[in-house]
Short mmCIF file of C-alpha atoms in Angstrom, two decimals:
data_model
loop_
_atom_site.label_atom_id
_atom_site.label_comp_id
_atom_site.label_asym_id
_atom_site.label_seq_id
_atom_site.Cartn_x
_atom_site.Cartn_y
_atom_site.Cartn_z
CA MET A 944 19.52 -12.31 -10.23
CA THR A 945 17.22 -14.76 -12.01
CA PRO A 946 20.00 -17.25 -12.96
CA ASP A 947 21.17 -17.26 -9.35
CA VAL A 948 17.63 -17.88 -8.15
CA ARG A 949 17.30 -20.81 -10.55
CA ALA A 950 20.64 -22.19 -9.44
CA ALA A 951 19.72 -21.76 -5.78
CA GLN A 952 16.50 -23.65 -6.35
CA ALA A 953 18.53 -26.41 -8.00
CA GLY A 954 20.61 -26.74 -4.84
CA ASP A 955 23.59 -24.47 -5.53
CA ALA A 956 24.55 -23.23 -2.05
CA ASP A 957 26.78 -20.44 -3.36
CA ALA A 958 24.01 -19.11 -5.60
CA ARG A 959 21.62 -19.25 -2.67
CA ASP A 960 24.05 -17.22 -0.60
CA ARG A 961 24.43 -14.65 -3.38
CA VAL A 962 20.66 -14.31 -3.74
CA LEU A 963 20.11 -13.82 -0.02
CA ARG A 964 23.03 -11.42 0.42
CA ALA A 965 21.74 -9.31 -2.47
CA PHE A 966 18.25 -9.41 -0.99
CA TRP A 967 19.36 -8.24 2.47
CA PRO A 968 19.98 -4.50 1.78
CA ARG A 969 16.80 -4.35 -0.31
CA ALA A 970 14.86 -5.99 2.50
CA TYR A 971 16.25 -3.66 5.14
CA ARG A 972 15.70 -0.43 3.18
CA LEU A 973 12.20 -1.49 2.21
CA ALA A 974 11.31 -2.42 5.80
CA TYR A 975 12.84 0.81 7.04
CA ALA A 976 10.85 2.85 4.56
CA VAL A 977 7.64 1.12 5.64
CA LEU A 978 8.31 1.19 9.38
CA GLY A 979 10.45 4.33 9.84
CA ASN A 980 12.39 2.71 12.68
CA ARG A 981 15.79 1.09 12.34
CA ALA A 982 15.50 -1.57 15.03
CA ALA A 983 12.04 -2.65 13.90
CA ALA A 984 13.21 -2.60 10.28
CA GLU A 985 16.14 -4.86 11.09
CA ASP A 986 13.86 -7.34 12.85
CA ALA A 987 11.38 -7.32 9.97
CA ALA A 988 14.08 -7.60 7.33
CA GLN A 989 15.69 -10.50 9.16
CA GLU A 990 12.33 -12.25 9.44
CA ALA A 991 11.79 -11.69 5.72
CA LEU A 992 15.25 -12.99 4.92
CA ILE A 993 14.65 -16.19 6.86
CA LEU A 994 11.26 -16.71 5.25
CA ALA A 995 12.69 -16.09 1.79
CA ALA A 996 15.48 -18.56 2.49
CA ALA A 997 13.01 -21.16 3.73
CA ARG A 998 10.53 -20.70 0.88
CA LEU A 999 12.85 -20.05 -2.02
CA ASN A 1000 12.22 -23.47 -3.49
CA SER A 1001 8.47 -22.84 -3.53
CA LEU A 1002 8.88 -19.80 -5.86
CA ARG A 1003 7.49 -20.99 -9.19
CA GLU A 1004 8.78 -18.15 -11.38
CA PRO A 1005 12.38 -17.20 -10.54
CA GLU A 1006 12.08 -14.02 -12.61
CA ALA A 1007 9.41 -12.86 -10.15
CA PHE A 1008 11.84 -13.00 -7.24
CA ASP A 1009 11.90 -9.21 -6.70
CA VAL A 1010 8.12 -8.92 -6.45
CA TRP A 1011 7.82 -12.13 -4.42
CA SER A 1012 10.50 -11.09 -1.96
CA ALA A 1013 9.11 -7.56 -1.66
CA ARG A 1014 5.79 -9.06 -0.67
CA ILE A 1015 7.51 -11.06 2.06
CA VAL A 1016 9.19 -7.91 3.37
CA VAL A 1017 5.99 -5.88 3.36
CA ASN A 1018 4.14 -8.64 5.21
CA ALA A 1019 6.94 -8.91 7.77
CA ALA A 1020 6.92 -5.13 8.20
CA ARG A 1021 3.15 -5.13 8.66
CA SER A 1022 3.46 -7.81 11.34
CA ALA A 1023 6.20 -5.81 13.04
CA ALA A 1024 4.05 -2.67 12.93
CA ARG A 1025 1.16 -4.54 14.55
CA ARG A 1026 3.43 -5.81 17.32
CA ARG A 1027 4.89 -2.40 18.05
CA ARG A 1028 3.13 0.20 20.13
CA PRO A 1029 2.84 3.61 18.49
CA GLU A 1030 6.10 5.45 18.92
CA ARG A 1031 7.77 8.36 17.28
CA PRO A 1032 6.82 8.07 13.63
CA LEU A 1033 10.40 8.51 12.48
CA ASP A 1034 13.78 7.35 13.59
CA GLY A 1035 15.77 9.93 11.71
CA ALA A 1036 19.16 8.96 13.10
CA HIS A 1037 20.59 8.20 9.68
CA ALA A 1038 19.17 11.35 8.19
CA VAL A 1039 20.65 13.76 10.72
CA ALA A 1040 23.96 12.01 11.18
CA ARG A 1041 25.40 14.56 8.79
CA PHE A 1042 23.43 17.74 9.23
CA ASP A 1043 23.87 19.03 5.72
CA ASP A 1044 21.32 20.02 3.09
CA ASP A 1045 20.96 16.47 1.79
CA ALA A 1046 20.33 15.16 5.28
CA VAL A 1047 17.64 17.79 5.86
CA VAL A 1048 15.94 16.85 2.60
CA ARG A 1049 16.03 13.17 3.54
CA LEU A 1050 14.55 13.96 6.92
CA ASP A 1051 11.76 16.02 5.32
CA VAL A 1052 10.95 13.23 2.88
CA ALA A 1053 11.06 10.56 5.57
CA GLN A 1054 8.75 12.60 7.80
CA ALA A 1055 6.31 13.23 4.97
CA LEU A 1056 6.31 9.55 4.11
CA ALA A 1057 5.90 8.52 7.74
CA ALA A 1058 2.84 10.77 7.97
CA LEU A 1059 1.08 8.73 5.29
CA PRO A 1060 -1.15 5.86 6.37
CA SER A 1061 0.42 2.48 5.64
CA TRP A 1062 -1.98 1.71 2.76
CA LEU A 1063 -0.58 4.76 0.96
CA ARG A 1064 3.01 4.54 2.19
CA GLU A 1065 3.56 0.95 1.03
CA PRO A 1066 2.79 1.54 -2.67
CA VAL A 1067 4.85 4.75 -2.64
CA VAL A 1068 7.84 2.92 -1.20
CA LEU A 1069 7.53 0.12 -3.73
CA ARG A 1070 7.20 2.61 -6.59
CA TYR A 1071 10.03 4.97 -5.69
CA VAL A 1072 12.43 2.83 -3.66
CA GLU A 1073 11.99 -0.45 -5.53
CA GLY A 1074 11.03 1.07 -8.90
CA PHE A 1075 8.06 -1.27 -9.31
CA SER A 1076 5.25 -0.76 -11.84
CA SER A 1077 1.65 -0.55 -10.63
CA ALA A 1078 1.13 -4.17 -11.64
CA GLN A 1079 4.21 -5.29 -9.70
CA ILE A 1080 3.13 -3.27 -6.67
CA GLY A 1081 -0.30 -4.86 -6.93
CA ALA A 1082 1.30 -8.30 -7.03
CA SER A 1083 3.40 -7.46 -3.98
CA LEU A 1084 0.54 -6.05 -1.95
CA GLY A 1085 -2.21 -8.34 -3.18
CA ALA A 1086 -4.30 -5.58 -4.74
CA PRO A 1087 -5.44 -4.81 -8.30
CA ALA A 1088 -3.25 -2.47 -10.34
CA ALA A 1089 -6.14 0.02 -10.63
CA THR A 1090 -6.34 0.17 -6.85
CA ILE A 1091 -2.61 0.79 -6.67
CA ARG A 1092 -2.88 3.64 -9.20
CA PHE A 1093 -5.62 5.15 -7.04
CA ARG A 1094 -3.51 4.88 -3.91
CA LEU A 1095 -0.51 6.41 -5.66
CA LEU A 1096 -2.67 9.27 -6.87
CA LEU A 1097 -3.75 10.11 -3.34
CA ALA A 1098 -0.27 9.58 -1.91
CA ARG A 1099 1.38 11.79 -4.52
CA ARG A 1100 -1.09 14.54 -3.81
CA ARG A 1101 -0.44 14.43 -0.07
CA LEU A 1102 3.33 14.19 -0.51
CA ALA A 1103 3.35 17.02 -3.02
CA THR A 1104 1.56 19.20 -0.49
CA ALA A 1105 3.90 18.21 2.33
CA LEU A 1106 7.00 18.60 0.18
CA ALA A 1107 5.86 21.55 -1.90
CA ASP A 1108 9.09 23.51 -1.47
CA ARG A 1109 11.29 20.50 -2.17
CA VAL A 1110 9.29 19.58 -5.27
CA ARG A 1111 9.66 23.12 -6.63
CA VAL A 1112 13.42 22.93 -6.19
CA ALA A 1113 13.56 19.50 -7.84
CA GLU A 1114 11.53 20.76 -10.79
CA GLU A 1115 13.87 23.70 -11.26
CA TYR A 1116 16.84 21.33 -11.29
CA ALA A 1117 15.06 19.16 -13.86
CA ARG A 1118 14.65 22.03 -16.29
CA MET B 328 6.88 9.56 -19.78
CA SER B 329 6.25 12.65 -17.64
CA HIS B 330 8.78 13.81 -15.09
CA ASP B 331 7.82 12.99 -11.54
CA PRO B 332 9.58 15.42 -9.19
CA LEU B 333 8.84 13.21 -6.19
CA ALA B 334 10.80 10.28 -7.61
CA PRO B 335 14.36 11.54 -6.97
CA LEU B 336 13.41 12.99 -3.59
CA ILE B 337 12.03 9.73 -2.27
CA HIS B 338 14.58 7.49 -3.97
CA ASP B 339 17.50 9.52 -2.66
CA ALA B 340 16.04 9.61 0.84
CA TYR B 341 16.47 5.84 1.14
CA ARG B 342 19.41 5.20 -1.16
CA ASP B 343 22.00 5.96 1.50
CA VAL B 344 20.31 4.38 4.49
CA PRO B 345 23.07 2.41 6.25
CA VAL B 346 22.32 -1.29 6.22
CA PRO B 347 23.19 -3.51 9.20
CA PRO B 348 25.53 -6.48 8.63
CA TYR B 349 24.12 -9.49 6.83
CA PRO B 350 22.69 -11.86 9.50
CA ALA B 351 24.54 -14.92 8.30
CA SER B 352 23.91 -16.94 11.45
CA ALA B 353 20.14 -16.48 11.25
CA VAL B 354 20.10 -17.69 7.66
CA ALA B 355 22.36 -20.61 8.54
CA HIS B 356 19.71 -21.80 10.99
CA VAL B 357 17.27 -22.10 8.12
CA THR B 358 19.64 -24.16 6.02
CA THR B 359 20.34 -26.52 8.94
CA GLY B 360 16.66 -27.37 9.16
CA GLU B 361 15.61 -25.56 12.30
CA ILE B 362 12.48 -24.41 10.54
CA ALA B 363 11.11 -27.96 10.37
CA PRO B 364 9.59 -28.07 13.88
CA ARG B 365 7.76 -24.84 13.15
CA ARG B 366 6.33 -26.38 10.00
CA ARG B 367 5.08 -29.39 11.99
CA ALA B 368 3.57 -27.03 14.54
CA THR B 369 1.82 -25.17 11.72
CA VAL B 370 0.32 -28.41 10.47
CA LEU B 371 -0.97 -29.20 13.95
CA GLN B 372 -2.40 -25.70 14.28
CA LEU B 373 -4.17 -26.04 10.94
CA SER B 374 -5.59 -29.43 11.94
CA PHE B 375 -6.87 -27.98 15.20
CA ALA B 376 -8.34 -24.96 13.42
CA GLY B 377 -10.00 -27.26 10.91
CA SER B 378 -11.63 -29.28 13.70
CA ILE B 379 -12.93 -26.12 15.35
CA GLY B 380 -14.22 -24.96 11.97
CA LEU B 381 -16.11 -28.20 11.44
CA VAL B 382 -17.78 -27.92 14.85
CA VAL B 383 -18.74 -24.28 14.27
CA GLY B 384 -19.99 -25.12 10.77
CA ALA B 385 -22.16 -27.91 12.14
CA LEU B 386 -23.63 -25.53 14.71
CA VAL B 387 -24.40 -22.93 12.05
CA VAL B 388 -26.06 -25.53 9.83
CA SER B 389 -28.14 -26.73 12.76
CA LEU B 390 -29.49 -23.25 13.46
CA SER B 391 -33.09 -22.79 12.47
CA TRP B 392 -33.68 -20.32 9.65
CA PRO B 393 -35.74 -17.91 11.78
CA LEU B 394 -32.72 -17.55 14.04
CA HIS B 395 -30.52 -16.99 10.99
CA ASP B 396 -32.90 -14.29 9.83
CA ARG B 397 -32.78 -12.64 13.22
CA ILE B 398 -28.98 -12.62 13.10
CA VAL B 399 -29.01 -11.06 9.65
CA ASP B 400 -31.54 -8.51 10.82
CA GLY B 401 -29.25 -7.70 13.72
CA PHE B 402 -26.38 -6.97 11.37
CA ALA B 403 -28.68 -4.93 9.19
CA ALA B 404 -29.74 -2.89 12.19
CA LEU B 405 -26.09 -2.12 12.82
CA GLY B 406 -25.86 -0.68 9.33
CA LEU B 407 -23.49 -3.37 8.11
CA HIS B 408 -25.67 -4.84 5.43
CA HIS B 409 -24.41 -2.75 2.54
CA GLU B 410 -20.92 -1.95 3.67
CA ALA B 411 -17.71 -3.80 2.98
CA LEU B 412 -14.15 -2.68 3.58
CA THR B 413 -11.86 -2.80 0.57
CA ASP B 414 -8.20 -3.65 0.88
CA ASP B 415 -7.23 -0.01 0.56
CA GLY B 416 -9.36 1.07 3.50
CA MET B 417 -12.32 2.36 1.51
CA HIS B 418 -15.90 1.44 2.37
CA VAL B 419 -18.11 0.12 -0.42
CA ILE B 420 -21.53 1.71 -0.11
CA SER B 421 -24.40 2.76 -2.32
CA LEU B 422 -24.44 6.05 -4.21
CA ASP B 423 -27.29 7.31 -2.04
CA GLU B 424 -25.39 6.46 1.11
CA ALA B 425 -22.31 8.19 -0.27
CA ARG B 426 -24.34 11.31 -1.01
CA ARG B 427 -25.49 11.37 2.60
CA ALA B 428 -22.10 10.58 4.11
CA ALA B 429 -19.71 12.58 1.91
CA ARG B 430 -18.61 15.91 3.29
CA PHE B 431 -19.39 17.59 -0.02
CA PRO B 432 -22.22 17.39 -2.55
CA LEU B 433 -21.86 14.40 -4.82
CA VAL B 434 -23.75 14.60 -8.09
CA VAL B 435 -23.41 12.33 -11.09
CA PRO B 436 -25.05 13.33 -14.38
CA SER B 437 -28.04 11.31 -15.40
CA GLY B 438 -27.26 8.58 -17.87
CA VAL B 439 -23.82 7.86 -16.45
CA PRO B 440 -23.82 4.36 -14.97
CA VAL B 441 -22.12 4.02 -11.60
CA SER B 442 -21.03 0.48 -10.89
CA SER B 443 -19.53 0.98 -7.46
CA VAL B 444 -18.99 3.71 -4.91
CA GLU B 445 -16.32 3.74 -2.24
CA ILE B 446 -15.79 6.27 0.49
CA ALA B 447 -12.85 6.75 2.83
CA GLY B 448 -13.35 6.68 6.59
CA ASP B 449 -12.87 10.44 6.86
CA ALA B 450 -15.60 11.00 4.22
CA ASP B 451 -13.20 13.34 2.40
CA THR B 452 -12.56 10.99 -0.48
CA VAL B 453 -15.10 9.29 -2.72
CA ARG B 454 -14.27 7.01 -5.61
CA LEU B 455 -16.83 6.29 -8.30
CA ASP B 456 -16.34 3.42 -10.70
CA LEU B 457 -18.34 4.19 -13.81
CA GLU B 458 -19.51 1.66 -16.37
CA PRO B 459 -19.72 -1.81 -14.93
CA HIS B 460 -16.89 -4.28 -15.42
CA SER B 461 -14.87 -2.17 -17.85
CA GLY B 462 -12.56 -0.70 -15.25
CA ASN B 463 -11.88 2.11 -17.67
CA HIS B 464 -13.83 4.90 -16.11
CA VAL B 465 -12.87 5.89 -12.61
CA VAL B 466 -13.38 9.30 -11.14
CA VAL B 467 -12.00 10.26 -7.78
CA LEU B 468 -13.45 13.12 -5.79
CA GLU B 469 -11.50 14.35 -2.85
CA ARG B 470 -11.84 17.26 -0.53
CA PRO B 471 -8.34 18.23 0.54
CA ALA B 472 -8.25 18.87 4.26
CA ASN B 473 -5.40 21.32 4.06
CA THR B 474 -6.70 23.88 1.62
CA ALA B 475 -8.25 27.15 2.59
CA THR B 476 -11.48 26.53 0.74
CA GLY B 477 -11.85 22.84 1.49
CA LEU B 478 -13.58 22.41 -1.84
CA PRO B 479 -13.59 18.98 -3.43
CA GLN B 480 -11.48 18.21 -6.44
CA GLY B 481 -12.41 15.80 -9.17
CA THR B 482 -9.61 13.78 -10.66
CA TRP B 483 -9.65 11.23 -13.40
CA THR B 484 -7.40 8.32 -12.80
CA LYS B 485 -8.20 6.48 -16.00
CA GLY B 486 -10.71 6.74 -18.76
CA SER B 487 -11.44 7.40 -22.38
CA THR B 488 -14.34 9.83 -22.46
CA ALA B 489 -15.18 13.15 -20.88
CA ILE B 490 -17.67 13.44 -18.08
CA THR B 491 -19.32 16.29 -16.26
CA VAL B 492 -18.73 16.25 -12.54
CA ILE B 493 -20.79 18.67 -10.55
CA VAL B 494 -19.10 20.07 -7.49
CA PRO B 495 -19.75 23.12 -5.35
CA ALA B 496 -17.86 26.30 -5.95
CA GLY B 497 -17.57 29.37 -3.77
CA THR B 498 -18.31 29.82 -0.15
CA ASP B 499 -22.03 30.13 -0.77
CA SER B 500 -22.18 26.47 -1.88
CA ALA B 501 -23.37 27.43 -5.33
CA ILE B 502 -23.25 24.56 -7.77
CA LEU B 503 -20.85 24.69 -10.69
CA ASN B 504 -20.55 22.30 -13.57
CA ARG B 505 -17.00 21.32 -14.26
CA ILE B 506 -16.36 19.54 -17.50
CA ARG B 507 -13.23 17.50 -17.21
CA THR B 508 -11.35 16.18 -20.14
CA LEU B 509 -9.29 13.13 -19.65
CA PRO B 510 -5.53 12.96 -19.54
CA PRO B 511 -3.90 10.29 -21.68
CA PRO B 512 -3.81 6.92 -19.96
CA PRO B 513 -0.65 6.31 -17.92
#
């Protein structure tokens, strides 16, 4: 990704297209995980995509593209959340499209995540969906890494309680 | 690295989320320069905001100090003088205030320096930063809302030495010393 980002900043239109097309699914899934609503997630992801395209040349460290772009998505999702009136906390259409065991698990997880306040949900999403470290999450959310570790601690505890049965099953599989 | 059973559950929950088609036309608008007017508008907005800021600043400077003191006293009367909201939604308050506000007894052994105290809005979570400026000693006390006993739990998030955290135990609110040893740093 980093070479493409450098090339895009140097004016390579094809590289720019590759960077943005690779960013799109990440942006959508991240926005969806934060917002829990497909339509709102699409709006937020599109807003983030446009901002990333417009500001790509201002990114000083191309290797930081993932963290930089995640921050744009989270900010766009926050703005979208502020604009929206409270609705159902979860649009589980994708999760129940196939009503099998996996779909039920996804729905459970999505509901547990949606029940978290945004200041806990955002670091969890960045940790588990994006695979970021605490420092990278802190850079994305504008908070110290120690604060992120604290938020993850609380979030894990609440999720573990909400998903106690699922966690037990996962642990048995891991053995 | 320890196994985190939540990781596959959450990762898998979002791995297969269907993604809408790439909005090529929206991105094309950016490359054709349609964002430029917005940038000019932003500059105008900033200029306008700057002018307003200068006027307000001049008014503040022109206020007499007694009036300033009265304003500060007014904020103090509202109880806002010690409190600040952190970016993770915690309120920064004094240890004494935390002891009064927390929904469980909060006792720190004598001789342990407490550099900052934060409390969540529901008063169920208190975070103590111990030893100023080191950032190495943080203890989190939380009273889970969904347990039968509702007793607080003390949890180290980071640190290098053991500490005694005193929390209540039993339904009769008897006090129990719990000596917690630290897990290895993450």
